[in-house]
């Protein structure tokens, strides 16, 4: 070991430097491929936001280097030198010119940043032509989407949950609402657009679009209680053709067991009505009208979704069975307070039948 490394202070400094460098390097991992990333914009509005962020970052970096540089130069230049001993340093108090300068300079910088910021806010708020209108309803703790341009046979809008399907290169006009008695949520798909609060008793709007097909992850961005972190969503961007096929599927009648059918899924359908599922969950065109004080997702075509429970779990037999056995085990909820799905105390046979029924709702 060299003499220098034997100094404990220097060793500590080297370790600290190594940790800082490693943190910076590791936090830069992942790049553009992360599924929920505001730094890899996939739409015009997301690019506007990204551009504004980068501009602000550059300005902040220049200021950081200038201020830290000045501090380092001062520390070096005015350090105590050999032979000066305990000689008192020159005492200074106040400098009007400097104080005016460092009040005005930040004010000018902030005013400068405000110009592109306000411009971006207006650009992003501007509605484009020919939008698809979707009403987004925030619930504790899942998302409901009402496609008010596309009506079912009974005249009600197409309704789905958690996974928002949109065609590529098309303006989407979102209307954001929450039920009275619910709390504030915030809708956010970072790759596609900015975030906006979803407030009970208030109507907000948010516009978005997507440049490319794919699945983009989103997340409720306003603390909304126990399962806020589990209130996820997916933006599923499809070609116009795929979107049209999806629409047709969603607007079709639900795939129910035939009257008098003897099968596992027919048993499941009966349980769905008798066990109380139908009081909270809708299956369009049936006695399962859902709604109530603790509404759950519309399940008309639930098997067409890739995920469930606030886009938290993949839609498969194993996860559905575990969910029905004890929903709050998979996602903490408060059903006693009308927030989330209760444990219905189902037997294993009942769960098997219900899962078979749900998996048939394509
Ligand atoms: Cu909804 Cu956080």
CSV table of C-alpha atoms in Angstrom, one decimal, residues 22 33 57 141 190 271 275:
chain,number,residue,atom,x,y,z
A,22,UNK,CA,-21.4,3.9,-8.7
A,33,UNK,CA,-36.4,0.5,-22.7
A,57,UNK,CA,-31.5,20.6,-16.8
A,141,UNK,CA,-57.8,1.7,-6.7
A,190,UNK,CA,-45.3,9.2,-18.8
A,271,UNK,CA,-72.5,-18.1,-8.6
A,275,UNK,CA,-72.7,-14.7,-4.5
